[in-house]
PDB file of C-alpha atoms in Angstrom:
ATOM      1  CA  ASN L 200     -36.334  52.625  46.630  1.00 62.00           C
ATOM      2  CA  GLN L 201     -33.543  50.061  46.818  1.00 75.00           C
ATOM      3  CA  ASP L 202     -30.478  49.731  44.584  1.00 86.00           C
ATOM      4  CA  LEU L 203     -30.111  46.438  42.745  1.00 88.00           C
ATOM      5  CA  THR L 204     -27.321  44.069  43.720  1.00 89.00           C
ATOM      6  CA  ASP L 205     -25.283  41.780  41.457  1.00 90.00           C
ATOM      7  CA  GLY L 206     -27.488  39.278  39.693  1.00 90.00           C
ATOM      8  CA  ILE L 207     -29.736  38.461  36.752  1.00 90.00           C
ATOM      9  CA  TYR L 208     -33.132  40.148  36.691  1.00 89.00           C
ATOM     10  CA  ASN L 209     -36.296  39.567  34.663  1.00 84.00           C
ATOM     11  CA  ILE L 210     -38.765  42.223  33.599  1.00 83.00           C
ATOM     12  CA  LEU L 211     -42.382  41.182  34.049  1.00 81.00           C
ATOM     13  CA  LEU L 212     -45.330  43.201  32.855  1.00 83.00           C
ATOM     14  CA  GLU L 213     -48.706  42.963  34.574  1.00 84.00           C
ATOM     15  CA  ASP L 214     -51.931  44.665  33.555  1.00 88.00           C
ATOM     16  CA  ASP L 215     -54.717  45.854  35.868  1.00 91.00           C
ATOM     17  CA  ALA L 216     -56.465  42.470  35.529  1.00 92.00           C
ATOM     18  CA  GLY L 217     -53.385  40.624  36.884  1.00 88.00           C
ATOM     19  CA  ASN L 218     -52.285  39.111  33.560  1.00 88.00           C
ATOM     20  CA  ARG L 219     -48.492  38.680  33.519  1.00 85.00           C
ATOM     21  CA  SER L 220     -46.201  38.612  30.514  1.00 81.00           C
ATOM     22  CA  THR L 221     -44.026  35.629  29.677  1.00 77.00           C
ATOM     23  CA  VAL L 222     -40.330  36.173  30.393  1.00 70.00           C
ATOM     24  CA  LEU L 223     -38.331  36.335  27.175  1.00 71.00           C
ATOM     25  CA  SER L 224     -34.566  36.546  26.896  1.00 68.00           C
ATOM     26  CA  GLU L 225     -34.943  40.147  25.712  1.00 74.00           C
ATOM     27  CA  GLN L 226     -36.577  40.949  29.064  1.00 78.00           C
ATOM     28  CA  THR L 227     -33.613  39.799  31.146  1.00 84.00           C
ATOM     29  CA  PHE L 228     -30.690  41.960  32.255  1.00 87.00           C
ATOM     30  CA  THR L 229     -27.643  41.498  34.439  1.00 88.00           C
ATOM     31  CA  VAL L 230     -26.322  43.825  37.134  1.00 90.00           C
ATOM     32  CA  ASP L 231     -22.571  43.527  37.726  1.00 90.00           C
ATOM     33  CA  LEU L 232     -21.121  45.882  40.331  1.00 91.00           C
ATOM     34  CA  THR L 233     -18.035  43.797  41.153  1.00 91.00           C
ATOM     35  CA  LYS L 234     -14.651  45.306  40.303  1.00 93.00           C
ATOM     36  CA  PRO L 235     -12.196  42.993  38.515  1.00 94.00           C
ATOM     37  CA  ILE L 236      -9.422  41.734  40.768  1.00 90.00           C
ATOM     38  CA  PRO L 237      -6.213  41.189  38.787  1.00 91.00           C
ATOM     39  CA  ASP L 238      -3.720  39.057  40.679  1.00 91.00           C
ATOM     40  CA  ASN L 239      -0.281  37.442  40.422  1.00 92.00           C
ATOM     41  CA  LEU L 240       1.373  40.168  38.331  1.00 93.00           C
ATOM     42  CA  PHE L 241       4.849  39.185  37.162  1.00 95.00           C
ATOM     43  CA  LEU L 242       7.373  40.463  34.635  1.00 95.00           C
ATOM     44  CA  ILE L 243       8.170  37.470  32.446  1.00 95.00           C
ATOM     45  CA  ASN L 244      10.768  36.258  29.928  1.00 95.00           C
ATOM     46  CA  GLU L 245      13.685  37.586  31.979  1.00 93.00           C
ATOM     47  CA  THR L 246      12.370  41.165  31.983  1.00 93.00           C
ATOM     48  CA  ASP L 247      12.265  41.323  35.816  1.00 93.00           C
ATOM     49  CA  THR L 248      15.854  42.436  36.437  1.00 92.00           C
ATOM     50  CA  GLY L 249      15.466  43.496  40.075  1.00 90.00           C
ATOM     51  CA  PHE L 250      16.785  41.803  43.169  1.00 89.00           C
ATOM     52  CA  ASP L 251      14.497  38.789  42.777  1.00 89.00           C
ATOM     53  CA  ILE L 252      12.198  37.482  40.066  1.00 85.00           C
ATOM     54  CA  SER L 253       9.031  38.748  41.745  1.00 87.00           C
ATOM     55  CA  ASP L 254       9.826  42.362  42.699  1.00 93.00           C
ATOM     56  CA  ARG L 255       8.409  43.731  39.391  1.00 94.00           C
ATOM     57  CA  LEU L 256      11.478  45.953  38.945  1.00 94.00           C
ATOM     58  CA  SER L 257      13.091  46.160  35.512  1.00 95.00           C
ATOM     59  CA  ASN L 258      15.829  48.025  33.697  1.00 94.00           C
ATOM     60  CA  LYS L 259      14.264  46.822  30.415  1.00 93.00           C
ATOM     61  CA  ALA L 260      12.250  49.622  28.779  1.00 93.00           C
ATOM     62  CA  SER L 261       9.739  47.169  27.285  1.00 95.00           C
ATOM     63  CA  PRO L 262       9.034  44.450  29.851  1.00 96.00           C
ATOM     64  CA  GLU L 263       6.560  41.626  29.310  1.00 96.00           C
ATOM     65  CA  VAL L 264       3.814  41.461  31.923  1.00 96.00           C
ATOM     66  CA  ARG L 265       1.585  38.572  32.987  1.00 96.00           C
ATOM     67  CA  PHE L 266      -1.292  38.457  35.488  1.00 96.00           C
ATOM     68  CA  THR L 267      -4.514  36.570  36.139  1.00 95.00           C
ATOM     69  CA  SER L 268      -8.106  37.766  36.505  1.00 95.00           C
ATOM     70  CA  GLU L 269     -11.599  37.179  35.174  1.00 93.00           C
ATOM     71  CA  GLN L 270     -11.945  36.652  31.432  1.00 95.00           C
ATOM     72  CA  GLY L 271     -12.842  39.337  28.901  1.00 94.00           C
ATOM     73  CA  LEU L 272     -11.230  42.414  30.464  1.00 96.00           C
ATOM     74  CA  ARG L 273     -10.030  45.565  28.702  1.00 95.00           C
ATOM     75  CA  ILE L 274      -6.564  46.583  29.882  1.00 96.00           C
ATOM     76  CA  ALA L 275      -4.978  50.013  30.295  1.00 95.00           C
ATOM     77  CA  ILE L 276      -1.569  51.033  31.604  1.00 95.00           C
ATOM     78  CA  GLN L 277      -1.089  54.169  33.678  1.00 94.00           C
ATOM     79  CA  HIS L 278       2.285  55.896  34.203  1.00 94.00           C
ATOM     80  CA  VAL L 279       2.575  57.645  37.583  1.00 91.00           C
ATOM     81  CA  ILE L 280       4.602  60.851  37.376  1.00 85.00           C
ATOM     82  CA  ASP L 281       6.054  62.625  40.411  1.00 78.00           C
ATOM     83  CA  GLY L 282       6.172  66.358  39.858  1.00 70.00           C
ATOM     84  CA  GLU L 283       6.640  69.549  41.843  1.00 73.00           C
ATOM     85  CA  SER L 284       2.887  69.810  42.425  1.00 73.00           C
ATOM     86  CA  GLY L 285       2.495  66.153  43.446  1.00 72.00           C
ATOM     87  CA  GLN L 286       1.666  63.006  41.527  1.00 78.00           C
ATOM     88  CA  SER L 287      -0.139  62.865  38.222  1.00 82.00           C
ATOM     89  CA  THR L 288      -0.837  60.045  35.799  1.00 86.00           C
ATOM     90  CA  ASN L 289      -0.638  59.580  32.053  1.00 88.00           C
ATOM     91  CA  SER L 290      -2.132  56.698  30.133  1.00 90.00           C
ATOM     92  CA  VAL L 291       0.166  54.633  27.959  1.00 93.00           C
ATOM     93  CA  SER L 292      -1.279  54.761  24.448  1.00 93.00           C
ATOM     94  CA  LYS L 293      -3.262  51.665  23.474  1.00 93.00           C
ATOM     95  CA  GLU L 294      -1.231  51.607  20.238  1.00 94.00           C
ATOM     96  CA  ASP L 295       1.957  51.139  22.286  1.00 96.00           C
ATOM     97  CA  PHE L 296       1.033  47.750  23.732  1.00 96.00           C
ATOM     98  CA  SER L 297      -1.045  44.689  23.058  1.00 96.00           C
ATOM     99  CA  TYR L 298      -2.343  41.876  25.192  1.00 97.00           C
ATOM    100  CA  PHE L 299      -3.957  38.511  24.862  1.00 95.00           C
ATOM    101  CA  GLU L 300      -5.880  36.411  27.336  1.00 96.00           C
ATOM    102  CA  VAL L 301      -6.193  32.649  27.659  1.00 96.00           C
ATOM    103  CA  ASP L 302      -8.539  31.333  30.367  1.00 95.00           C
ATOM    104  CA  GLY L 303      -8.049  34.413  32.560  1.00 95.00           C
ATOM    105  CA  THR L 304      -4.255  34.676  32.145  1.00 97.00           C
ATOM    106  CA  TYR L 305      -3.252  37.947  30.481  1.00 97.00           C
ATOM    107  CA  THR L 306       0.059  38.623  28.762  1.00 97.00           C
ATOM    108  CA  LEU L 307       1.005  42.209  27.820  1.00 97.00           C
ATOM    109  CA  THR L 308       3.758  43.109  25.392  1.00 96.00           C
ATOM    110  CA  PHE L 309       4.901  46.479  24.133  1.00 96.00           C
ATOM    111  CA  SER L 310       5.003  47.320  20.432  1.00 95.00           C
ATOM    112  CA  SER L 311       8.321  47.199  18.612  1.00 94.00           C
ATOM    113  CA  GLY L 312      10.322  50.354  19.327  1.00 94.00           C
ATOM    114  CA  VAL L 313       8.264  51.401  22.356  1.00 94.00           C
ATOM    115  CA  GLU L 314      10.438  52.200  25.358  1.00 93.00           C
ATOM    116  CA  LEU L 315       8.890  53.205  28.664  1.00 94.00           C
ATOM    117  CA  THR L 316      10.513  55.971  30.673  1.00 92.00           C
ATOM    118  CA  ASP L 317      11.615  55.410  34.253  1.00 92.00           C
ATOM    119  CA  GLY L 318       8.833  55.316  36.781  1.00 92.00           C
ATOM    120  CA  LEU L 319       5.910  53.444  38.257  1.00 93.00           C
ATOM    121  CA  TYR L 320       3.301  51.827  35.963  1.00 95.00           C
ATOM    122  CA  ASN L 321      -0.121  50.579  37.075  1.00 94.00           C
ATOM    123  CA  ILE L 322      -2.203  47.958  35.302  1.00 95.00           C
ATOM    124  CA  ILE L 323      -5.895  48.922  35.152  1.00 94.00           C
ATOM    125  CA  ALA L 324      -8.492  46.296  34.200  1.00 95.00           C
ATOM    126  CA  LYS L 325     -12.075  47.111  33.196  1.00 95.00           C
ATOM    127  CA  ASP L 326     -14.859  44.571  32.691  1.00 95.00           C
ATOM    128  CA  SER L 327     -17.700  44.711  30.171  1.00 92.00           C
ATOM    129  CA  SER L 328     -19.953  46.399  32.756  1.00 92.00           C
ATOM    130  CA  GLY L 329     -17.495  49.264  33.181  1.00 93.00           C
ATOM    131  CA  ASN L 330     -16.208  48.210  36.610  1.00 95.00           C
ATOM    132  CA  GLU L 331     -12.566  49.234  36.977  1.00 94.00           C
ATOM    133  CA  SER L 332      -9.963  47.498  39.138  1.00 92.00           C
ATOM    134  CA  LEU L 333      -8.481  49.371  42.055  1.00 87.00           C
ATOM    135  CA  VAL L 334      -4.934  50.681  41.723  1.00 85.00           C
ATOM    136  CA  SER L 335      -2.627  48.778  44.044  1.00 84.00           C
ATOM    137  CA  GLU L 336       1.067  48.135  44.519  1.00 83.00           C
ATOM    138  CA  ASP L 337       0.503  44.469  43.626  1.00 85.00           C
ATOM    139  CA  LEU L 338      -0.675  45.546  40.141  1.00 88.00           C
ATOM    140  CA  SER L 339       2.259  47.773  39.303  1.00 94.00           C
ATOM    141  CA  PHE L 340       5.798  47.531  38.020  1.00 95.00           C
ATOM    142  CA  ILE L 341       8.754  49.895  38.015  1.00 94.00           C
ATOM    143  CA  ILE L 342      11.080  50.797  35.145  1.00 94.00           C
ATOM    144  CA  ALA L 343      14.491  51.957  36.389  1.00 92.00           C
ATOM    145  CA  SER L 344      17.133  52.454  33.694  1.00 83.00           C
ATOM    146  CA  TRP L 345      19.912  52.979  36.216  1.00 71.00           C
ATOM    147  CA  PRO L 346      21.924  49.876  37.156  1.00 64.00           C
ATOM    148  CA  LEU L 347      20.069  47.630  39.590  1.00 55.00           C
TER     149      LEU L 347
END
Protein backbone atom coordinates (compact mmCIF):
# COMPACT_ATOMS: atom_id res chain seq x y z
CA ASN A 1 0.00 0.00 0.00
CA GLN A 2 1.45 3.35 -1.05
CA ASP A 3 0.17 6.84 -0.25
CA LEU A 4 -0.70 9.01 -3.23
CA THR A 5 1.44 12.03 -4.02
CA ASP A 6 0.34 15.39 -5.42
CA GLY A 7 -1.27 15.01 -8.81
CA ILE A 8 -4.39 14.31 -10.85
CA TYR A 9 -5.66 10.74 -10.83
CA ASN A 10 -8.20 8.87 -12.95
CA ILE A 11 -10.42 6.05 -11.78
CA LEU A 12 -10.63 3.17 -14.24
CA LEU A 13 -12.94 0.22 -13.86
CA GLU A 14 -12.08 -3.16 -15.35
CA ASP A 15 -14.22 -6.29 -15.36
CA ASP A 16 -13.00 -9.89 -15.26
CA ALA A 17 -12.94 -10.00 -19.08
CA GLY A 18 -10.49 -7.05 -19.23
CA ASN A 19 -13.00 -4.46 -20.47
CA ARG A 20 -12.02 -0.99 -19.20
CA SER A 21 -14.28 1.98 -18.59
CA THR A 22 -13.84 5.28 -20.39
CA VAL A 23 -12.40 8.04 -18.22
CA LEU A 24 -14.99 10.73 -17.55
CA SER A 25 -14.39 14.00 -15.75
CA GLU A 26 -16.44 12.67 -12.83
CA GLN A 27 -13.86 9.88 -12.46
CA THR A 28 -10.92 12.22 -11.96
CA PHE A 29 -9.67 13.57 -8.63
CA THR A 30 -6.77 15.69 -7.47
CA VAL A 31 -4.46 15.08 -4.52
CA ASP A 32 -2.92 18.26 -3.09
CA LEU A 33 -0.67 17.78 -0.06
CA THR A 34 1.34 20.99 -0.49
CA LYS A 35 1.00 23.62 2.25
CA PRO A 36 0.46 27.20 1.06
CA ILE A 37 3.54 29.37 1.39
CA PRO A 38 2.58 32.99 2.09
CA ASP A 39 5.47 35.37 1.49
CA ASN A 40 6.43 39.05 1.52
CA LEU A 41 4.23 40.10 4.45
CA PHE A 42 4.20 43.87 4.96
CA LEU A 43 2.13 46.36 6.93
CA ILE A 44 0.96 48.90 4.36
CA ASN A 45 -0.50 52.42 4.14
CA GLU A 46 1.83 53.78 6.82
CA THR A 47 0.68 51.27 9.44
CA ASP A 48 4.22 49.90 9.96
CA THR A 49 5.42 52.38 12.59
CA GLY A 50 8.50 50.48 13.77
CA PHE A 51 12.13 51.29 13.17
CA ASP A 52 11.91 50.59 9.44
CA ILE A 53 9.11 49.96 6.97
CA SER A 54 9.63 46.20 6.90
CA ASP A 55 9.87 45.19 10.58
CA ARG A 56 6.09 44.49 10.82
CA LEU A 57 5.90 46.43 14.09
CA SER A 58 3.00 48.85 14.61
CA ASN A 59 1.52 51.08 17.27
CA LYS A 60 -1.67 51.23 15.15
CA ALA A 61 -4.35 48.93 16.59
CA SER A 62 -5.79 48.17 13.14
CA PRO A 63 -2.91 47.79 10.69
CA GLU A 64 -3.35 46.91 7.02
CA VAL A 65 -1.52 43.76 5.96
CA ARG A 66 -0.38 42.60 2.53
CA PHE A 67 1.31 39.36 1.44
CA THR A 68 1.58 37.09 -1.58
CA SER A 69 0.78 33.40 -2.04
CA GLU A 70 -1.18 31.02 -4.24
CA GLN A 71 -4.67 32.11 -5.27
CA GLY A 72 -7.90 31.11 -3.54
CA LEU A 73 -6.76 30.82 0.08
CA ARG A 74 -8.86 31.21 3.22
CA ILE A 75 -7.15 33.45 5.78
CA ALA A 76 -7.18 33.37 9.58
CA ILE A 77 -5.36 35.51 12.12
CA GLN A 78 -4.03 34.06 15.36
CA HIS A 79 -3.12 36.15 18.43
CA VAL A 80 -0.28 34.65 20.49
CA ILE A 81 -0.74 35.24 24.22
CA ASP A 82 2.06 34.85 26.77
CA GLY A 83 0.69 33.69 30.09
CA GLU A 84 1.93 32.24 33.36
CA SER A 85 1.51 28.70 32.02
CA GLY A 86 3.23 29.44 28.70
CA GLN A 87 1.96 30.55 25.31
CA SER A 88 -1.56 30.09 24.04
CA THR A 89 -3.35 31.34 20.95
CA ASN A 90 -6.72 32.89 20.21
CA SER A 91 -8.21 33.31 16.77
CA VAL A 92 -9.22 36.79 15.69
CA SER A 93 -12.90 36.61 14.79
CA LYS A 94 -13.58 36.39 11.05
CA GLU A 95 -16.12 39.20 11.53
CA ASP A 96 -13.31 41.49 12.73
CA PHE A 97 -11.38 41.54 9.46
CA SER A 98 -11.80 41.13 5.75
CA TYR A 99 -9.44 40.41 2.91
CA PHE A 100 -9.36 40.41 -0.84
CA GLU A 101 -7.00 38.77 -3.28
CA VAL A 102 -5.89 39.84 -6.74
CA ASP A 103 -3.60 37.45 -8.65
CA GLY A 104 -2.14 35.99 -5.44
CA THR A 105 -1.67 39.31 -3.60
CA TYR A 106 -3.76 39.45 -0.42
CA THR A 107 -4.74 42.61 1.44
CA LEU A 108 -6.24 42.34 4.95
CA THR A 109 -8.07 45.16 6.69
CA PHE A 110 -9.77 45.25 10.06
CA SER A 111 -13.42 46.19 10.45
CA SER A 112 -14.31 49.69 11.60
CA GLY A 113 -13.89 49.98 15.36
CA VAL A 114 -11.78 46.83 15.73
CA GLU A 115 -8.61 47.45 17.72
CA LEU A 116 -6.11 44.67 18.31
CA THR A 117 -4.47 44.38 21.71
CA ASP A 118 -0.70 44.41 22.08
CA GLY A 119 1.02 41.23 21.06
CA LEU A 120 2.15 38.95 18.27
CA TYR A 121 -0.27 38.04 15.44
CA ASN A 122 0.24 35.20 12.95
CA ILE A 123 -1.31 34.97 9.51
CA ILE A 124 -2.57 31.45 8.74
CA ALA A 125 -3.48 30.51 5.15
CA LYS A 126 -5.49 27.41 4.20
CA ASP A 127 -6.04 26.14 0.66
CA SER A 128 -9.13 24.43 -0.73
CA SER A 129 -7.64 21.00 0.08
CA GLY A 130 -7.32 21.90 3.76
CA ASN A 131 -3.53 22.32 3.75
CA GLU A 132 -2.54 24.97 6.30
CA SER A 133 0.53 27.20 6.12
CA LEU A 134 3.19 26.84 8.76
CA VAL A 135 3.43 29.51 11.45
CA SER A 136 6.62 31.50 11.01
CA GLU A 137 8.11 34.80 12.10
CA ASP A 138 8.00 36.01 8.49
CA LEU A 139 4.18 35.68 8.55
CA SER A 140 3.58 37.63 11.73
CA PHE A 141 3.28 41.20 12.92
CA ILE A 142 3.44 42.85 16.32
CA ILE A 143 1.09 45.44 17.83
CA ALA A 144 2.81 47.55 20.49
CA SER A 145 0.80 50.50 21.79
CA TRP A 146 3.72 51.91 23.75
CA PRO A 147 5.82 54.54 21.96
CA LEU A 148 8.19 53.03 19.42
